[in-house]
XYZ file of C-alpha atoms in Angstrom:
276
model
C 0.951 48.858 16.201
C 1.524 45.012 15.310
C 4.753 44.351 17.057
C 3.782 46.364 20.331
C 0.592 44.056 20.351
C 2.408 40.844 20.104
C 4.989 41.907 22.831
C 2.430 42.465 24.977
C 0.446 39.053 24.754
C 3.967 37.391 24.567
C 5.015 38.756 27.776
C 1.608 38.014 28.939
C 2.087 34.448 27.730
C 5.160 33.948 30.001
C 3.734 35.448 32.747
C 1.099 32.714 32.722
C 3.266 29.828 32.591
C 5.332 31.071 35.459
C 2.180 31.311 37.204
C 1.284 27.882 36.420
C 4.643 26.797 37.901
C 3.988 28.382 41.165
C 0.443 26.956 41.306
C 1.520 23.572 40.791
C 3.718 23.694 43.668
C 1.765 25.675 46.295
C -1.316 23.706 45.110
C -0.171 20.872 46.979
C -0.218 22.419 50.501
C -3.332 24.844 49.783
C -6.614 24.353 48.385
C -7.713 26.267 45.328
C -10.177 28.594 46.825
C -7.532 29.957 49.031
C -4.907 30.117 46.343
C -7.670 32.376 44.342
C -8.310 34.406 47.403
C -4.816 35.323 48.835
C -3.795 35.525 44.797
C -6.742 38.253 44.602
C -5.331 40.116 48.162
C -1.848 40.232 46.657
C -2.732 41.625 43.235
C -5.086 44.466 44.597
C -2.291 45.384 46.768
C 0.043 45.543 44.297
C -2.203 47.675 41.734
C -3.163 50.040 45.043
C 0.932 50.496 45.596
C 1.607 51.210 41.654
C -1.389 53.743 41.382
C -0.824 55.537 44.417
C 3.167 55.983 43.324
C 2.108 56.834 39.510
C -0.593 59.321 40.639
C -3.155 57.214 38.462
C -5.316 56.035 41.305
C -8.718 56.699 40.389
C -11.947 54.647 40.860
C -13.821 56.882 38.601
C -14.985 54.944 35.596
C -18.602 54.805 33.047
C -17.556 51.700 32.226
C -18.109 49.553 35.593
C -20.361 47.140 34.314
C -18.022 45.955 31.705
C -15.311 45.944 34.239
C -17.375 43.354 36.872
C -18.750 41.480 33.564
C -14.457 40.959 32.798
C -13.756 40.031 36.481
C -16.427 37.901 37.142
C -15.249 35.987 33.744
C -11.571 35.786 35.024
C -12.537 35.048 38.557
C -13.712 31.867 37.291
C -11.198 31.611 34.756
C -8.791 31.446 37.696
C -10.323 29.261 39.738
C -10.745 26.596 37.159
C -7.390 27.373 35.762
C -5.999 26.703 38.931
C -7.722 23.658 39.907
C -6.699 21.732 36.182
C -2.843 23.097 37.513
C -3.397 20.887 40.727
C -5.332 17.720 39.168
C -3.750 17.109 35.903
C -0.027 17.612 34.007
C 1.113 21.305 34.007
C 1.496 21.198 30.361
C -1.776 19.921 29.822
C -3.668 22.322 32.209
C -1.938 25.107 30.257
C -2.704 23.690 27.090
C -6.320 23.566 28.206
C -6.648 27.252 29.534
C -5.303 28.544 26.178
C -7.722 27.308 24.087
C -9.075 30.663 24.786
C -7.934 31.979 21.063
C -10.485 29.523 20.067
C -13.525 30.461 21.430
C -12.492 34.459 20.609
C -13.667 34.657 17.461
C -16.869 32.495 18.215
C -17.629 34.973 20.892
C -16.798 37.706 18.807
C -18.982 36.896 16.300
C -22.237 36.115 18.636
C -21.317 39.748 20.652
C -20.411 41.795 17.567
C -22.099 40.172 14.769
C -18.585 40.422 12.978
C -17.094 37.214 11.446
C -13.149 37.168 11.802
C -11.591 36.778 8.505
C -10.006 33.456 7.121
C -6.521 34.344 8.306
C -8.010 34.275 12.151
C -9.527 31.277 11.464
C -6.633 29.544 9.626
C -4.061 30.365 12.404
C -6.115 29.852 15.607
C -6.773 26.052 13.825
C -3.002 25.728 12.919
C -1.905 27.033 16.487
C -4.042 24.614 18.129
C -2.778 21.932 16.203
C 0.439 23.043 17.621
C -0.313 23.469 21.040
C -1.877 20.019 20.643
C 1.151 18.370 19.897
C 3.335 20.205 21.893
C 1.327 19.249 25.177
C 0.999 15.637 23.447
C -2.751 15.716 24.380
C -3.655 12.909 21.994
C -2.459 10.471 24.304
C -3.927 11.875 27.540
C -7.283 10.898 28.914
C -9.566 13.241 29.844
C -10.595 14.030 33.634
C -11.808 16.643 35.728
C -8.892 18.633 35.730
C -8.721 18.321 32.059
C -13.172 19.445 31.579
C -11.912 22.470 34.564
C -9.287 23.894 31.949
C -11.329 23.392 29.080
C -13.979 25.649 31.086
C -11.457 28.066 32.159
C -10.186 28.770 28.248
C -13.961 29.468 27.967
C -14.104 31.621 29.979
C -10.666 33.349 29.453
C -11.815 33.921 25.854
C -14.988 35.639 27.372
C -12.653 38.027 29.508
C -10.665 38.521 26.305
C -13.535 40.129 24.113
C -14.956 42.350 27.288
C -11.109 43.972 27.485
C -11.392 44.499 23.808
C -14.871 45.790 24.391
C -13.349 48.469 26.638
C -9.940 49.070 25.333
C -11.294 52.304 23.369
C -12.219 54.004 26.746
C -10.453 52.292 29.688
C -6.502 52.614 30.364
C -4.939 49.467 30.794
C -4.070 50.559 34.770
C -7.615 51.667 35.218
C -8.519 47.856 34.071
C -6.203 46.252 36.273
C -7.352 48.168 39.163
C -11.349 47.424 38.402
C -9.927 43.856 38.075
C -8.386 43.354 40.739
C -11.207 44.979 42.870
C -13.869 43.055 41.915
C -12.117 39.762 41.971
C -11.481 40.409 45.461
C -15.188 41.262 46.380
C -16.174 37.846 44.425
C -13.591 35.853 46.463
C -14.844 37.179 49.810
C -17.671 34.786 49.507
C -14.648 31.898 50.115
C -13.642 33.723 53.075
C -14.993 31.544 55.650
C -13.257 28.195 53.881
C -9.919 30.105 53.506
C -8.993 31.602 56.686
C -7.762 28.798 58.632
C -5.505 27.562 55.564
C -3.116 30.503 55.272
C 0.299 29.325 55.923
C 3.125 32.039 56.672
C 5.992 30.140 54.916
C 3.719 30.378 51.729
C 3.619 33.993 51.980
C 6.320 34.972 49.357
C 5.054 32.284 46.757
C 1.519 34.056 47.190
C 2.791 37.633 46.644
C 4.711 36.768 43.410
C 2.078 34.804 42.127
C -0.367 37.879 42.754
C 2.064 40.158 41.049
C 2.884 37.805 38.089
C -0.791 37.417 37.506
C -1.118 40.772 37.548
C 1.392 41.533 35.137
C -0.049 38.797 32.849
C -3.603 40.502 32.694
C -1.899 43.764 32.584
C 0.058 43.142 29.459
C -2.752 41.350 28.088
C -5.009 44.568 28.231
C -2.263 46.654 26.564
C -1.873 44.441 23.367
C -5.789 44.411 22.926
C -5.713 48.221 23.128
C -3.189 48.483 20.336
C -4.639 45.934 17.821
C -7.866 43.853 17.075
C -7.672 40.926 19.873
C -8.962 38.051 17.307
C -6.149 39.266 15.348
C -3.336 38.777 17.700
C -4.937 36.484 20.642
C -3.503 33.202 19.126
C 0.257 34.474 20.267
C -1.326 33.552 24.206
C -0.325 29.905 22.589
C 3.236 30.795 23.072
C 2.410 29.785 26.817
C 2.693 26.401 26.320
C 6.301 26.752 24.904
C 7.254 28.799 27.886
C 5.791 25.903 29.966
C 7.488 23.325 28.052
C 10.902 25.198 28.138
C 10.486 26.002 32.150
C 9.949 22.427 32.831
C 13.138 21.428 31.082
C 15.090 23.837 32.558
C 13.361 22.941 35.999
C 12.745 19.961 36.064
C 14.652 18.143 33.347
C 11.333 17.279 31.483
C 12.501 15.985 27.857
C 11.544 18.437 24.517
C 10.884 15.839 22.001
C 10.834 16.189 17.985
C 6.986 16.178 17.903
C 7.413 19.093 20.734
C 9.531 21.075 18.594
C 7.249 20.406 15.464
C 4.303 21.725 17.750
C 6.093 24.804 18.864
C 7.105 25.737 15.186
C 2.909 25.140 14.089
C 2.155 27.283 17.222
C 4.711 30.574 15.979
C 3.523 30.075 12.272
C -0.428 30.035 13.212
C -0.331 32.841 15.363
C 1.694 34.439 12.075
C -1.090 33.678 9.809
C -3.367 35.644 12.179
C -2.006 38.359 11.494
C -2.140 38.747 7.834
C -4.756 40.400 5.779
């Protein structure tokens, strides 16, 4: 059970890191609201296409309020994450967005009145320490982009809890269908601001961004359906490792000894969280 959950949340972390790279490139040519809007458009098209081909397309659900709430949290997480990527370093933006595991046991206690075991708290702390070292956050001054990244992490943590709450009855595909539908409806409020900003040359990037972020959310939903979310969510810290490795391969960014130490702590913290 844990192996399947960890495998899926690792894939989710990789998708989030890849999405950050695309956002970093496209954000120089398109504003954040436009990015969120077109990402939601192509995500919804992608989910509809998969559902139509697989025969799973159905808008029936008894938990539409939870779907709407999850989508609202993720919608704000996307806006603030994309803004953070545009206005700070990629590794820092990924780090702050991945503070969501810190918020999960806290929100879990407030919602379920259930205190996560000590291994979750120890693993979360060790993993976050590793994330901080890997991204060199200790040498970075806080700006508006950083604050936006922290808000994104909090919204991501809240969204993860709602996924956990409905994973007992809602399949990963149904979650993605309603997620893509509601986030698209929410983003229509930006339509007057974004319509004139569409650039045809960016179309391939926007389609890929829609597909990748949809896969990230799908793998996260599958992971939450196969294990207690507070026990596995620390594995999402791996996106910081993926961001560092992609930066090295794509832009020849340096990987230092401290970064390697941080990566080891990330994996160690995630492994501690799984213990009983």
